């Protein structure tokens, strides 16, 4: 299977236009169709290390099409939508939000259908020495910023958004997809790692300004290598805060992480047992920080 970067721009553009590009992200295959130039540019910038297949001969889990809407909005202040097998999960957005909309729809597809996993709204990263941290986070807690900085410092990114826990054996499986950064986090990570590669900016979305960060090659190549959580860390960025890890009681950690479960209630006892096993096996901590450099050093020192 060729990587996306190994295919010419004309080849990828033609395959996307025909709906014949199949992109593998972790355990899922997405068949993509679009004629939006911004989507093509961001795919090539962010998904270059991902495997592709010819969708004429391969089976996909999800079939997505990003295209201009019909009517006047196709041309005047143009809008786009994203279709899953002809169904529109979301309302149309401005055309310059096309790639962000594709990313959000991919997340929605997984969160709405992949119930053979316990799915948590949390980031997850693994270290070469076997440590694995799960980072649930409320909006504005600094989860994605910390995740991006850890990945750029050598940690393997499994996900910044959807932690997938196998219902049978408790293994965590990665996606390795781009990190979704918002507003002030974009400039922070640009300053932290000027060499980082980015997709295009999307202004004035419902999340503010959004930009996606390219995952490391290691994160993509090892996405399907299962890991087990050794640390469950509840992060919180606060201006001027002193760097601090604090232990969290298991019962409190369970309650807080359950609140971040996409399908925890749907899975019933299976979800309870899987989450309980994750919390029992991990060191549970809260983490307050103000400086990314200090935060990275602190994570390197985790036992």
PDB file of C-alpha atoms in Angstrom:
ATOM      1  CA  UNK A   1       0.000   0.000   0.000  1.00  0.00           C
ATOM      2  CA  UNK A   2       1.612   3.312  -1.026  1.00  0.00           C
ATOM      3  CA  UNK A   3       1.805   6.178   1.389  1.00  0.00           C
ATOM      4  CA  UNK A   4      -0.043   9.304   0.390  1.00  0.00           C
ATOM      5  CA  UNK A   5       3.284  11.153  -0.008  1.00  0.00           C
ATOM      6  CA  UNK A   6       4.441   8.513  -2.521  1.00  0.00           C
ATOM      7  CA  UNK A   7       1.624   9.367  -4.907  1.00  0.00           C
ATOM      8  CA  UNK A   8       1.726  12.389  -7.192  1.00  0.00           C
ATOM      9  CA  UNK A   9      -0.505  15.362  -6.553  1.00  0.00           C
ATOM     10  CA  UNK A  10      -2.327  14.762  -9.832  1.00  0.00           C
ATOM     11  CA  UNK A  11      -2.922  11.106  -8.940  1.00  0.00           C
ATOM     12  CA  UNK A  12      -4.321  11.958  -5.505  1.00  0.00           C
ATOM     13  CA  UNK A  13      -6.482  14.739  -6.915  1.00  0.00           C
ATOM     14  CA  UNK A  14      -7.914  12.436  -9.581  1.00  0.00           C
ATOM     15  CA  UNK A  15      -8.589   9.659  -7.056  1.00  0.00           C
ATOM     16  CA  UNK A  16     -10.339  12.094  -4.704  1.00  0.00           C
ATOM     17  CA  UNK A  17     -12.436  13.476  -7.530  1.00  0.00           C
ATOM     18  CA  UNK A  18     -13.627   9.976  -8.447  1.00  0.00           C
ATOM     19  CA  UNK A  19     -14.132   8.905  -4.834  1.00  0.00           C
ATOM     20  CA  UNK A  20     -11.433   6.260  -5.162  1.00  0.00           C
ATOM     21  CA  UNK A  21      -8.989   7.256  -2.426  1.00  0.00           C
ATOM     22  CA  UNK A  22      -9.030   4.997   0.612  1.00  0.00           C
ATOM     23  CA  UNK A  23      -7.106   6.338   3.601  1.00  0.00           C
ATOM     24  CA  UNK A  24      -6.200   4.069   6.533  1.00  0.00           C
ATOM     25  CA  UNK A  25      -6.118   5.680   9.984  1.00  0.00           C
ATOM     26  CA  UNK A  26      -5.396   3.169  12.734  1.00  0.00           C
ATOM     27  CA  UNK A  27      -8.015   0.392  12.523  1.00  0.00           C
ATOM     28  CA  UNK A  28     -10.348   2.361  10.225  1.00  0.00           C
ATOM     29  CA  UNK A  29     -10.458   2.867   6.460  1.00  0.00           C
ATOM     30  CA  UNK A  30     -12.077   6.016   5.071  1.00  0.00           C
ATOM     31  CA  UNK A  31     -13.082   6.284   1.435  1.00  0.00           C
ATOM     32  CA  UNK A  32     -12.839   9.969   0.547  1.00  0.00           C
ATOM     33  CA  UNK A  33     -14.324  12.010  -2.279  1.00  0.00           C
ATOM     34  CA  UNK A  34     -13.874  15.742  -2.798  1.00  0.00           C
ATOM     35  CA  UNK A  35     -13.003  18.387  -5.356  1.00  0.00           C
ATOM     36  CA  UNK A  36     -12.148  21.032  -2.765  1.00  0.00           C
ATOM     37  CA  UNK A  37      -8.528  22.177  -3.323  1.00  0.00           C
ATOM     38  CA  UNK A  38      -8.060  23.057   0.363  1.00  0.00           C
ATOM     39  CA  UNK A  39      -8.881  19.475   1.375  1.00  0.00           C
ATOM     40  CA  UNK A  40      -6.350  18.108  -1.106  1.00  0.00           C
ATOM     41  CA  UNK A  41      -3.662  20.503   0.180  1.00  0.00           C
ATOM     42  CA  UNK A  42      -4.272  19.645   3.830  1.00  0.00           C
ATOM     43  CA  UNK A  43      -4.406  15.905   3.170  1.00  0.00           C
ATOM     44  CA  UNK A  44      -1.031  16.065   1.445  1.00  0.00           C
ATOM     45  CA  UNK A  45       0.423  18.265   4.198  1.00  0.00           C
ATOM     46  CA  UNK A  46      -0.871  16.197   7.140  1.00  0.00           C
ATOM     47  CA  UNK A  47      -1.474  12.631   5.934  1.00  0.00           C
ATOM     48  CA  UNK A  48       1.659  12.053   3.875  1.00  0.00           C
ATOM     49  CA  UNK A  49       2.806   9.129   6.069  1.00  0.00           C
ATOM     50  CA  UNK A  50      -0.558   7.336   5.972  1.00  0.00           C
ATOM     51  CA  UNK A  51      -1.232   4.277   3.823  1.00  0.00           C
ATOM     52  CA  UNK A  52      -3.681   4.534   0.946  1.00  0.00           C
ATOM     53  CA  UNK A  53      -5.439   1.945  -1.191  1.00  0.00           C
ATOM     54  CA  UNK A  54      -7.420   1.898  -4.403  1.00  0.00           C
ATOM     55  CA  UNK A  55     -11.009   2.174  -3.216  1.00  0.00           C
ATOM     56  CA  UNK A  56     -12.215   0.310  -6.321  1.00  0.00           C
ATOM     57  CA  UNK A  57     -10.830  -2.940  -4.916  1.00  0.00           C
ATOM     58  CA  UNK A  58     -10.766  -2.344  -1.126  1.00  0.00           C
ATOM     59  CA  UNK A  59     -13.565  -2.218   1.426  1.00  0.00           C
ATOM     60  CA  UNK A  60     -13.932   0.952   3.518  1.00  0.00           C
ATOM     61  CA  UNK A  61     -15.511   1.407   6.924  1.00  0.00           C
ATOM     62  CA  UNK A  62     -16.814   4.888   6.092  1.00  0.00           C
ATOM     63  CA  UNK A  63     -17.569   6.642   2.783  1.00  0.00           C
ATOM     64  CA  UNK A  64     -17.233  10.429   3.051  1.00  0.00           C
ATOM     65  CA  UNK A  65     -17.775  13.153   0.465  1.00  0.00           C
ATOM     66  CA  UNK A  66     -16.887  16.812   1.002  1.00  0.00           C
ATOM     67  CA  UNK A  67     -18.412  19.098  -1.615  1.00  0.00           C
ATOM     68  CA  UNK A  68     -20.059  22.451  -2.249  1.00  0.00           C
ATOM     69  CA  UNK A  69     -23.746  22.642  -1.450  1.00  0.00           C
ATOM     70  CA  UNK A  70     -26.289  23.112  -4.228  1.00  0.00           C
ATOM     71  CA  UNK A  71     -27.894  26.451  -5.014  1.00  0.00           C
ATOM     72  CA  UNK A  72     -26.572  30.000  -4.653  1.00  0.00           C
ATOM     73  CA  UNK A  73     -24.266  29.070  -1.749  1.00  0.00           C
ATOM     74  CA  UNK A  74     -22.232  27.024  -4.176  1.00  0.00           C
ATOM     75  CA  UNK A  75     -20.913  30.303  -5.619  1.00  0.00           C
ATOM     76  CA  UNK A  76     -21.848  33.255  -3.363  1.00  0.00           C
ATOM     77  CA  UNK A  77     -20.129  33.068   0.032  1.00  0.00           C
ATOM     78  CA  UNK A  78     -19.714  29.382  -0.804  1.00  0.00           C
ATOM     79  CA  UNK A  79     -20.497  26.640   1.671  1.00  0.00           C
ATOM     80  CA  UNK A  80     -19.559  22.977   1.892  1.00  0.00           C
ATOM     81  CA  UNK A  81     -20.998  19.943   3.574  1.00  0.00           C
ATOM     82  CA  UNK A  82     -19.730  16.456   4.394  1.00  0.00           C
ATOM     83  CA  UNK A  83     -21.844  13.431   3.545  1.00  0.00           C
ATOM     84  CA  UNK A  84     -21.591   9.943   5.062  1.00  0.00           C
ATOM     85  CA  UNK A  85     -23.193   7.540   2.557  1.00  0.00           C
ATOM     86  CA  UNK A  86     -25.463  10.373   1.438  1.00  0.00           C
ATOM     87  CA  UNK A  87     -26.406  11.376   5.001  1.00  0.00           C
ATOM     88  CA  UNK A  88     -25.518  14.871   6.271  1.00  0.00           C
ATOM     89  CA  UNK A  89     -24.521  14.687   9.975  1.00  0.00           C
ATOM     90  CA  UNK A  90     -23.933  18.446  10.196  1.00  0.00           C
ATOM     91  CA  UNK A  91     -25.160  21.703   8.754  1.00  0.00           C
ATOM     92  CA  UNK A  92     -23.133  23.359   5.946  1.00  0.00           C
ATOM     93  CA  UNK A  93     -20.085  25.450   6.799  1.00  0.00           C
ATOM     94  CA  UNK A  94     -18.098  28.099   4.906  1.00  0.00           C
ATOM     95  CA  UNK A  95     -15.929  26.607   2.163  1.00  0.00           C
ATOM     96  CA  UNK A  96     -12.683  27.483   3.939  1.00  0.00           C
ATOM     97  CA  UNK A  97     -13.758  25.164   6.788  1.00  0.00           C
ATOM     98  CA  UNK A  98     -13.816  22.160   4.439  1.00  0.00           C
ATOM     99  CA  UNK A  99     -10.850  20.250   5.859  1.00  0.00           C
ATOM    100  CA  UNK A 100     -11.782  20.964   9.475  1.00  0.00           C
ATOM    101  CA  UNK A 101     -15.273  19.680   8.680  1.00  0.00           C
ATOM    102  CA  UNK A 102     -13.795  16.493   7.228  1.00  0.00           C
ATOM    103  CA  UNK A 103     -11.758  15.936  10.408  1.00  0.00           C
ATOM    104  CA  UNK A 104     -14.746  16.539  12.656  1.00  0.00           C
ATOM    105  CA  UNK A 105     -16.886  14.171  10.567  1.00  0.00           C
ATOM    106  CA  UNK A 106     -14.214  11.466  10.769  1.00  0.00           C
ATOM    107  CA  UNK A 107     -14.300  11.819  14.562  1.00  0.00           C
ATOM    108  CA  UNK A 108     -18.095  11.651  14.510  1.00  0.00           C
ATOM    109  CA  UNK A 109     -18.040   8.497  12.390  1.00  0.00           C
ATOM    110  CA  UNK A 110     -15.800   6.703  14.873  1.00  0.00           C
ATOM    111  CA  UNK A 111     -17.551   7.989  18.001  1.00  0.00           C
ATOM    112  CA  UNK A 112     -20.981   7.065  16.617  1.00  0.00           C
ATOM    113  CA  UNK A 113     -20.196   3.607  15.272  1.00  0.00           C
ATOM    114  CA  UNK A 114     -17.067   1.992  16.771  1.00  0.00           C
ATOM    115  CA  UNK A 115     -18.725   0.469  19.824  1.00  0.00           C
ATOM    116  CA  UNK A 116     -16.428  -2.548  19.789  1.00  0.00           C
ATOM    117  CA  UNK A 117     -14.189  -0.114  21.719  1.00  0.00           C
ATOM    118  CA  UNK A 118     -14.760   1.816  24.911  1.00  0.00           C
ATOM    119  CA  UNK A 119     -14.216   5.351  23.624  1.00  0.00           C
ATOM    120  CA  UNK A 120     -13.005   8.171  25.848  1.00  0.00           C
ATOM    121  CA  UNK A 121     -12.736  11.861  25.028  1.00  0.00           C
ATOM    122  CA  UNK A 122      -9.064  11.887  25.915  1.00  0.00           C
ATOM    123  CA  UNK A 123      -5.613  12.113  24.404  1.00  0.00           C
ATOM    124  CA  UNK A 124      -3.195   9.222  24.651  1.00  0.00           C
ATOM    125  CA  UNK A 125       0.572   9.062  24.129  1.00  0.00           C
ATOM    126  CA  UNK A 126       3.186   6.357  24.599  1.00  0.00           C
ATOM    127  CA  UNK A 127       6.885   6.603  25.429  1.00  0.00           C
ATOM    128  CA  UNK A 128       9.560   4.320  23.978  1.00  0.00           C
ATOM    129  CA  UNK A 129      10.249   2.963  27.483  1.00  0.00           C
ATOM    130  CA  UNK A 130       6.719   1.555  27.808  1.00  0.00           C
ATOM    131  CA  UNK A 131       4.987   4.354  29.688  1.00  0.00           C
ATOM    132  CA  UNK A 132       1.578   5.342  28.358  1.00  0.00           C
ATOM    133  CA  UNK A 133      -0.403   8.372  29.523  1.00  0.00           C
ATOM    134  CA  UNK A 134      -4.112   8.964  29.038  1.00  0.00           C
ATOM    135  CA  UNK A 135      -5.074  12.633  29.235  1.00  0.00           C
ATOM    136  CA  UNK A 136      -8.789  13.388  29.652  1.00  0.00           C
ATOM    137  CA  UNK A 137      -9.467  17.079  29.612  1.00  0.00           C
ATOM    138  CA  UNK A 138     -12.303  19.556  29.805  1.00  0.00           C
ATOM    139  CA  UNK A 139     -12.459  22.269  27.123  1.00  0.00           C
ATOM    140  CA  UNK A 140      -9.786  24.869  27.823  1.00  0.00           C
ATOM    141  CA  UNK A 141      -7.762  22.573  30.074  1.00  0.00           C
ATOM    142  CA  UNK A 142      -4.763  22.600  27.728  1.00  0.00           C
ATOM    143  CA  UNK A 143      -5.024  18.903  26.781  1.00  0.00           C
ATOM    144  CA  UNK A 144      -4.383  19.300  23.055  1.00  0.00           C
ATOM    145  CA  UNK A 145      -1.560  21.811  23.570  1.00  0.00           C
ATOM    146  CA  UNK A 146       0.187  19.474  25.999  1.00  0.00           C
ATOM    147  CA  UNK A 147      -0.434  16.516  23.670  1.00  0.00           C
ATOM    148  CA  UNK A 148       1.120  18.332  20.712  1.00  0.00           C
ATOM    149  CA  UNK A 149       4.174  19.350  22.730  1.00  0.00           C
ATOM    150  CA  UNK A 150       4.710  15.799  24.017  1.00  0.00           C
ATOM    151  CA  UNK A 151       4.468  14.379  20.490  1.00  0.00           C
ATOM    152  CA  UNK A 152       6.933  16.968  19.183  1.00  0.00           C
ATOM    153  CA  UNK A 153       9.267  15.977  22.033  1.00  0.00           C
ATOM    154  CA  UNK A 154       9.397  12.321  20.963  1.00  0.00           C
ATOM    155  CA  UNK A 155       6.347  10.712  22.544  1.00  0.00           C
ATOM    156  CA  UNK A 156       4.228   8.567  20.218  1.00  0.00           C
ATOM    157  CA  UNK A 157       0.791  10.032  19.597  1.00  0.00           C
ATOM    158  CA  UNK A 158      -2.047   7.549  19.641  1.00  0.00           C
ATOM    159  CA  UNK A 159      -4.764  10.180  19.589  1.00  0.00           C
ATOM    160  CA  UNK A 160      -5.521  13.719  20.718  1.00  0.00           C
ATOM    161  CA  UNK A 161      -9.279  13.190  20.826  1.00  0.00           C
ATOM    162  CA  UNK A 162     -10.550   9.591  20.818  1.00  0.00           C
ATOM    163  CA  UNK A 163      -8.891   7.017  23.058  1.00  0.00           C
ATOM    164  CA  UNK A 164      -9.969   3.552  21.883  1.00  0.00           C
ATOM    165  CA  UNK A 165      -9.906   0.739  24.469  1.00  0.00           C
ATOM    166  CA  UNK A 166     -10.497  -2.805  23.225  1.00  0.00           C
ATOM    167  CA  UNK A 167     -13.603  -4.217  24.932  1.00  0.00           C
ATOM    168  CA  UNK A 168     -12.110  -7.717  25.137  1.00  0.00           C
ATOM    169  CA  UNK A 169      -8.521  -7.296  26.318  1.00  0.00           C
ATOM    170  CA  UNK A 170      -8.219  -3.643  27.396  1.00  0.00           C
ATOM    171  CA  UNK A 171      -5.535  -2.751  24.854  1.00  0.00           C
ATOM    172  CA  UNK A 172      -5.435   0.863  23.674  1.00  0.00           C
ATOM    173  CA  UNK A 173      -5.285   1.186  19.880  1.00  0.00           C
ATOM    174  CA  UNK A 174      -4.079   4.353  18.176  1.00  0.00           C
ATOM    175  CA  UNK A 175      -5.301   6.485  15.304  1.00  0.00           C
ATOM    176  CA  UNK A 176      -2.217   8.661  14.876  1.00  0.00           C
ATOM    177  CA  UNK A 177      -4.248  11.396  13.163  1.00  0.00           C
ATOM    178  CA  UNK A 178      -3.428  15.146  13.142  1.00  0.00           C
ATOM    179  CA  UNK A 179      -3.708  17.125  16.375  1.00  0.00           C
ATOM    180  CA  UNK A 180      -6.540  19.659  16.366  1.00  0.00           C
ATOM    181  CA  UNK A 181      -5.318  22.926  17.911  1.00  0.00           C
ATOM    182  CA  UNK A 182      -7.371  26.021  18.577  1.00  0.00           C
ATOM    183  CA  UNK A 183      -6.855  29.739  19.078  1.00  0.00           C
ATOM    184  CA  UNK A 184      -3.882  30.625  21.325  1.00  0.00           C
ATOM    185  CA  UNK A 185      -2.617  27.030  21.270  1.00  0.00           C
ATOM    186  CA  UNK A 186      -1.615  27.396  17.626  1.00  0.00           C
ATOM    187  CA  UNK A 187       0.882  30.196  18.301  1.00  0.00           C
ATOM    188  CA  UNK A 188       2.154  28.426  21.427  1.00  0.00           C
ATOM    189  CA  UNK A 189       3.038  25.279  19.506  1.00  0.00           C
ATOM    190  CA  UNK A 190       4.477  27.255  16.590  1.00  0.00           C
ATOM    191  CA  UNK A 191       6.834  28.941  19.041  1.00  0.00           C
ATOM    192  CA  UNK A 192       7.576  25.651  20.805  1.00  0.00           C
ATOM    193  CA  UNK A 193       8.438  23.819  17.557  1.00  0.00           C
ATOM    194  CA  UNK A 194       9.005  26.159  14.589  1.00  0.00           C
ATOM    195  CA  UNK A 195       9.796  23.161  12.369  1.00  0.00           C
ATOM    196  CA  UNK A 196       6.361  21.563  12.874  1.00  0.00           C
ATOM    197  CA  UNK A 197       4.188  20.998   9.798  1.00  0.00           C
ATOM    198  CA  UNK A 198       0.642  22.318   9.624  1.00  0.00           C
ATOM    199  CA  UNK A 199      -2.551  22.261   7.627  1.00  0.00           C
ATOM    200  CA  UNK A 200      -4.424  25.407   6.678  1.00  0.00           C
ATOM    201  CA  UNK A 201      -6.043  27.810   9.122  1.00  0.00           C
ATOM    202  CA  UNK A 202      -9.815  27.798   9.498  1.00  0.00           C
ATOM    203  CA  UNK A 203     -11.081  31.043  11.012  1.00  0.00           C
ATOM    204  CA  UNK A 204     -14.368  31.725  12.805  1.00  0.00           C
ATOM    205  CA  UNK A 205     -15.412  28.108  13.325  1.00  0.00           C
ATOM    206  CA  UNK A 206     -17.657  27.164  16.253  1.00  0.00           C
ATOM    207  CA  UNK A 207     -14.373  26.448  18.086  1.00  0.00           C
ATOM    208  CA  UNK A 208     -12.691  29.680  17.017  1.00  0.00           C
ATOM    209  CA  UNK A 209      -9.572  29.534  14.854  1.00  0.00           C
ATOM    210  CA  UNK A 210      -8.552  25.939  14.138  1.00  0.00           C
ATOM    211  CA  UNK A 211      -5.401  24.438  12.646  1.00  0.00           C
ATOM    212  CA  UNK A 212      -4.235  20.824  12.444  1.00  0.00           C
ATOM    213  CA  UNK A 213      -0.707  19.666  13.261  1.00  0.00           C
ATOM    214  CA  UNK A 214       0.930  16.844  11.320  1.00  0.00           C
ATOM    215  CA  UNK A 215       1.522  13.688  13.401  1.00  0.00           C
ATOM    216  CA  UNK A 216       5.033  12.291  13.652  1.00  0.00           C
ATOM    217  CA  UNK A 217       5.923   9.409  11.351  1.00  0.00           C
ATOM    218  CA  UNK A 218       6.449   7.155  14.370  1.00  0.00           C
ATOM    219  CA  UNK A 219       2.913   7.912  15.536  1.00  0.00           C
ATOM    220  CA  UNK A 220       1.490   6.857  12.173  1.00  0.00           C
ATOM    221  CA  UNK A 221       3.640   3.761  11.631  1.00  0.00           C
ATOM    222  CA  UNK A 222       3.022   2.369  15.144  1.00  0.00           C
ATOM    223  CA  UNK A 223      -0.652   3.318  15.424  1.00  0.00           C
ATOM    224  CA  UNK A 224      -1.800  -0.293  15.632  1.00  0.00           C
ATOM    225  CA  UNK A 225       0.810  -1.331  18.210  1.00  0.00           C
ATOM    226  CA  UNK A 226      -1.336  -1.791  21.346  1.00  0.00           C
ATOM    227  CA  UNK A 227      -0.398  -0.240  24.685  1.00  0.00           C
ATOM    228  CA  UNK A 228      -1.691  -0.272  28.254  1.00  0.00           C
ATOM    229  CA  UNK A 229      -2.112   2.886  30.288  1.00  0.00           C
ATOM    230  CA  UNK A 230       0.448   3.371  33.052  1.00  0.00           C
ATOM    231  CA  UNK A 231      -0.647   6.904  33.977  1.00  0.00           C
ATOM    232  CA  UNK A 232      -3.993   8.664  33.972  1.00  0.00           C
ATOM    233  CA  UNK A 233      -3.306  12.408  34.117  1.00  0.00           C
ATOM    234  CA  UNK A 234      -5.957  15.121  34.441  1.00  0.00           C
ATOM    235  CA  UNK A 235      -4.246  18.246  33.057  1.00  0.00           C
ATOM    236  CA  UNK A 236      -5.056  21.882  33.703  1.00  0.00           C
ATOM    237  CA  UNK A 237      -3.206  24.839  32.238  1.00  0.00           C
ATOM    238  CA  UNK A 238      -3.332  27.964  34.380  1.00  0.00           C
ATOM    239  CA  UNK A 239      -1.375  31.173  33.796  1.00  0.00           C
ATOM    240  CA  UNK A 240       1.334  31.612  36.403  1.00  0.00           C
ATOM    241  CA  UNK A 241       0.637  28.261  38.041  1.00  0.00           C
ATOM    242  CA  UNK A 242       3.403  26.369  39.787  1.00  0.00           C
ATOM    243  CA  UNK A 243       4.154  23.036  38.159  1.00  0.00           C
ATOM    244  CA  UNK A 244       2.509  20.324  40.223  1.00  0.00           C
ATOM    245  CA  UNK A 245       1.469  16.679  40.055  1.00  0.00           C
ATOM    246  CA  UNK A 246      -1.058  15.672  42.705  1.00  0.00           C
ATOM    247  CA  UNK A 247      -2.374  12.163  43.399  1.00  0.00           C
ATOM    248  CA  UNK A 248      -6.057  11.550  42.661  1.00  0.00           C
ATOM    249  CA  UNK A 249      -8.072   8.929  44.502  1.00  0.00           C
ATOM    250  CA  UNK A 250      -9.143   6.031  42.272  1.00  0.00           C
ATOM    251  CA  UNK A 251     -12.847   6.611  42.897  1.00  0.00           C
ATOM    252  CA  UNK A 252     -12.573  10.271  41.917  1.00  0.00           C
ATOM    253  CA  UNK A 253     -10.483   9.423  38.842  1.00  0.00           C
ATOM    254  CA  UNK A 254     -13.080   6.851  37.754  1.00  0.00           C
ATOM    255  CA  UNK A 255     -15.926   9.344  38.132  1.00  0.00           C
ATOM    256  CA  UNK A 256     -14.114  12.075  36.239  1.00  0.00           C
ATOM    257  CA  UNK A 257     -13.007   9.838  33.366  1.00  0.00           C
ATOM    258  CA  UNK A 258     -16.446   8.218  33.053  1.00  0.00           C
ATOM    259  CA  UNK A 259     -17.759  11.713  32.348  1.00  0.00           C
ATOM    260  CA  UNK A 260     -15.502  11.762  29.294  1.00  0.00           C
ATOM    261  CA  UNK A 261     -16.824   8.475  27.899  1.00  0.00           C
ATOM    262  CA  UNK A 262     -18.476   8.688  24.483  1.00  0.00           C
ATOM    263  CA  UNK A 263     -20.153   5.294  24.887  1.00  0.00           C
ATOM    264  CA  UNK A 264     -19.505   4.405  28.540  1.00  0.00           C
ATOM    265  CA  UNK A 265     -23.218   4.238  29.393  1.00  0.00           C
ATOM    266  CA  UNK A 266     -24.096   2.442  26.166  1.00  0.00           C
ATOM    267  CA  UNK A 267     -21.672  -0.408  26.930  1.00  0.00           C
ATOM    268  CA  UNK A 268     -23.158  -1.002  30.375  1.00  0.00           C
ATOM    269  CA  UNK A 269     -21.202  -3.456  32.510  1.00  0.00           C
ATOM    270  CA  UNK A 270     -18.554  -3.900  29.803  1.00  0.00           C
ATOM    271  CA  UNK A 271     -17.851  -0.168  29.896  1.00  0.00           C
ATOM    272  CA  UNK A 272     -17.743  -0.162  33.704  1.00  0.00           C
ATOM    273  CA  UNK A 273     -15.371  -3.123  33.872  1.00  0.00           C
ATOM    274  CA  UNK A 274     -13.045  -1.791  31.182  1.00  0.00           C
ATOM    275  CA  UNK A 275     -12.839   1.664  32.728  1.00  0.00           C
ATOM    276  CA  UNK A 276     -12.360   0.224  36.211  1.00  0.00           C
ATOM    277  CA  UNK A 277      -9.484  -1.925  34.943  1.00  0.00           C
ATOM    278  CA  UNK A 278      -7.833   1.094  33.309  1.00  0.00           C
ATOM    279  CA  UNK A 279      -8.108   3.204  36.474  1.00  0.00           C
ATOM    280  CA  UNK A 280      -6.930   0.367  38.726  1.00  0.00           C
ATOM    281  CA  UNK A 281      -3.824  -0.278  36.625  1.00  0.00           C
ATOM    282  CA  UNK A 282      -2.783   3.362  36.195  1.00  0.00           C
ATOM    283  CA  UNK A 283      -1.203   5.913  38.484  1.00  0.00           C
ATOM    284  CA  UNK A 284      -3.876   8.612  38.740  1.00  0.00           C
ATOM    285  CA  UNK A 285      -2.714  12.213  38.918  1.00  0.00           C
ATOM    286  CA  UNK A 286      -3.871  15.761  38.390  1.00  0.00           C
ATOM    287  CA  UNK A 287      -1.384  18.058  36.701  1.00  0.00           C
ATOM    288  CA  UNK A 288      -1.245  21.841  36.764  1.00  0.00           C
ATOM    289  CA  UNK A 289       1.187  23.742  34.573  1.00  0.00           C
ATOM    290  CA  UNK A 290       1.922  27.094  32.976  1.00  0.00           C
ATOM    291  CA  UNK A 291       5.071  26.379  30.922  1.00  0.00           C
ATOM    292  CA  UNK A 292       5.271  23.786  28.144  1.00  0.00           C
ATOM    293  CA  UNK A 293       9.005  23.286  28.615  1.00  0.00           C
ATOM    294  CA  UNK A 294       8.522  22.568  32.306  1.00  0.00           C
ATOM    295  CA  UNK A 295       5.594  20.272  31.544  1.00  0.00           C
ATOM    296  CA  UNK A 296       7.621  18.178  29.089  1.00  0.00           C
ATOM    297  CA  UNK A 297      10.451  17.799  31.595  1.00  0.00           C
ATOM    298  CA  UNK A 298       7.948  16.771  34.262  1.00  0.00           C
ATOM    299  CA  UNK A 299       6.430  14.067  32.030  1.00  0.00           C
ATOM    300  CA  UNK A 300       9.876  12.730  31.205  1.00  0.00           C
ATOM    301  CA  UNK A 301      10.380  12.287  34.952  1.00  0.00           C
ATOM    302  CA  UNK A 302       7.186  10.313  35.550  1.00  0.00           C
ATOM    303  CA  UNK A 303       8.042   7.034  37.254  1.00  0.00           C
TER     304      UNK A 303
END
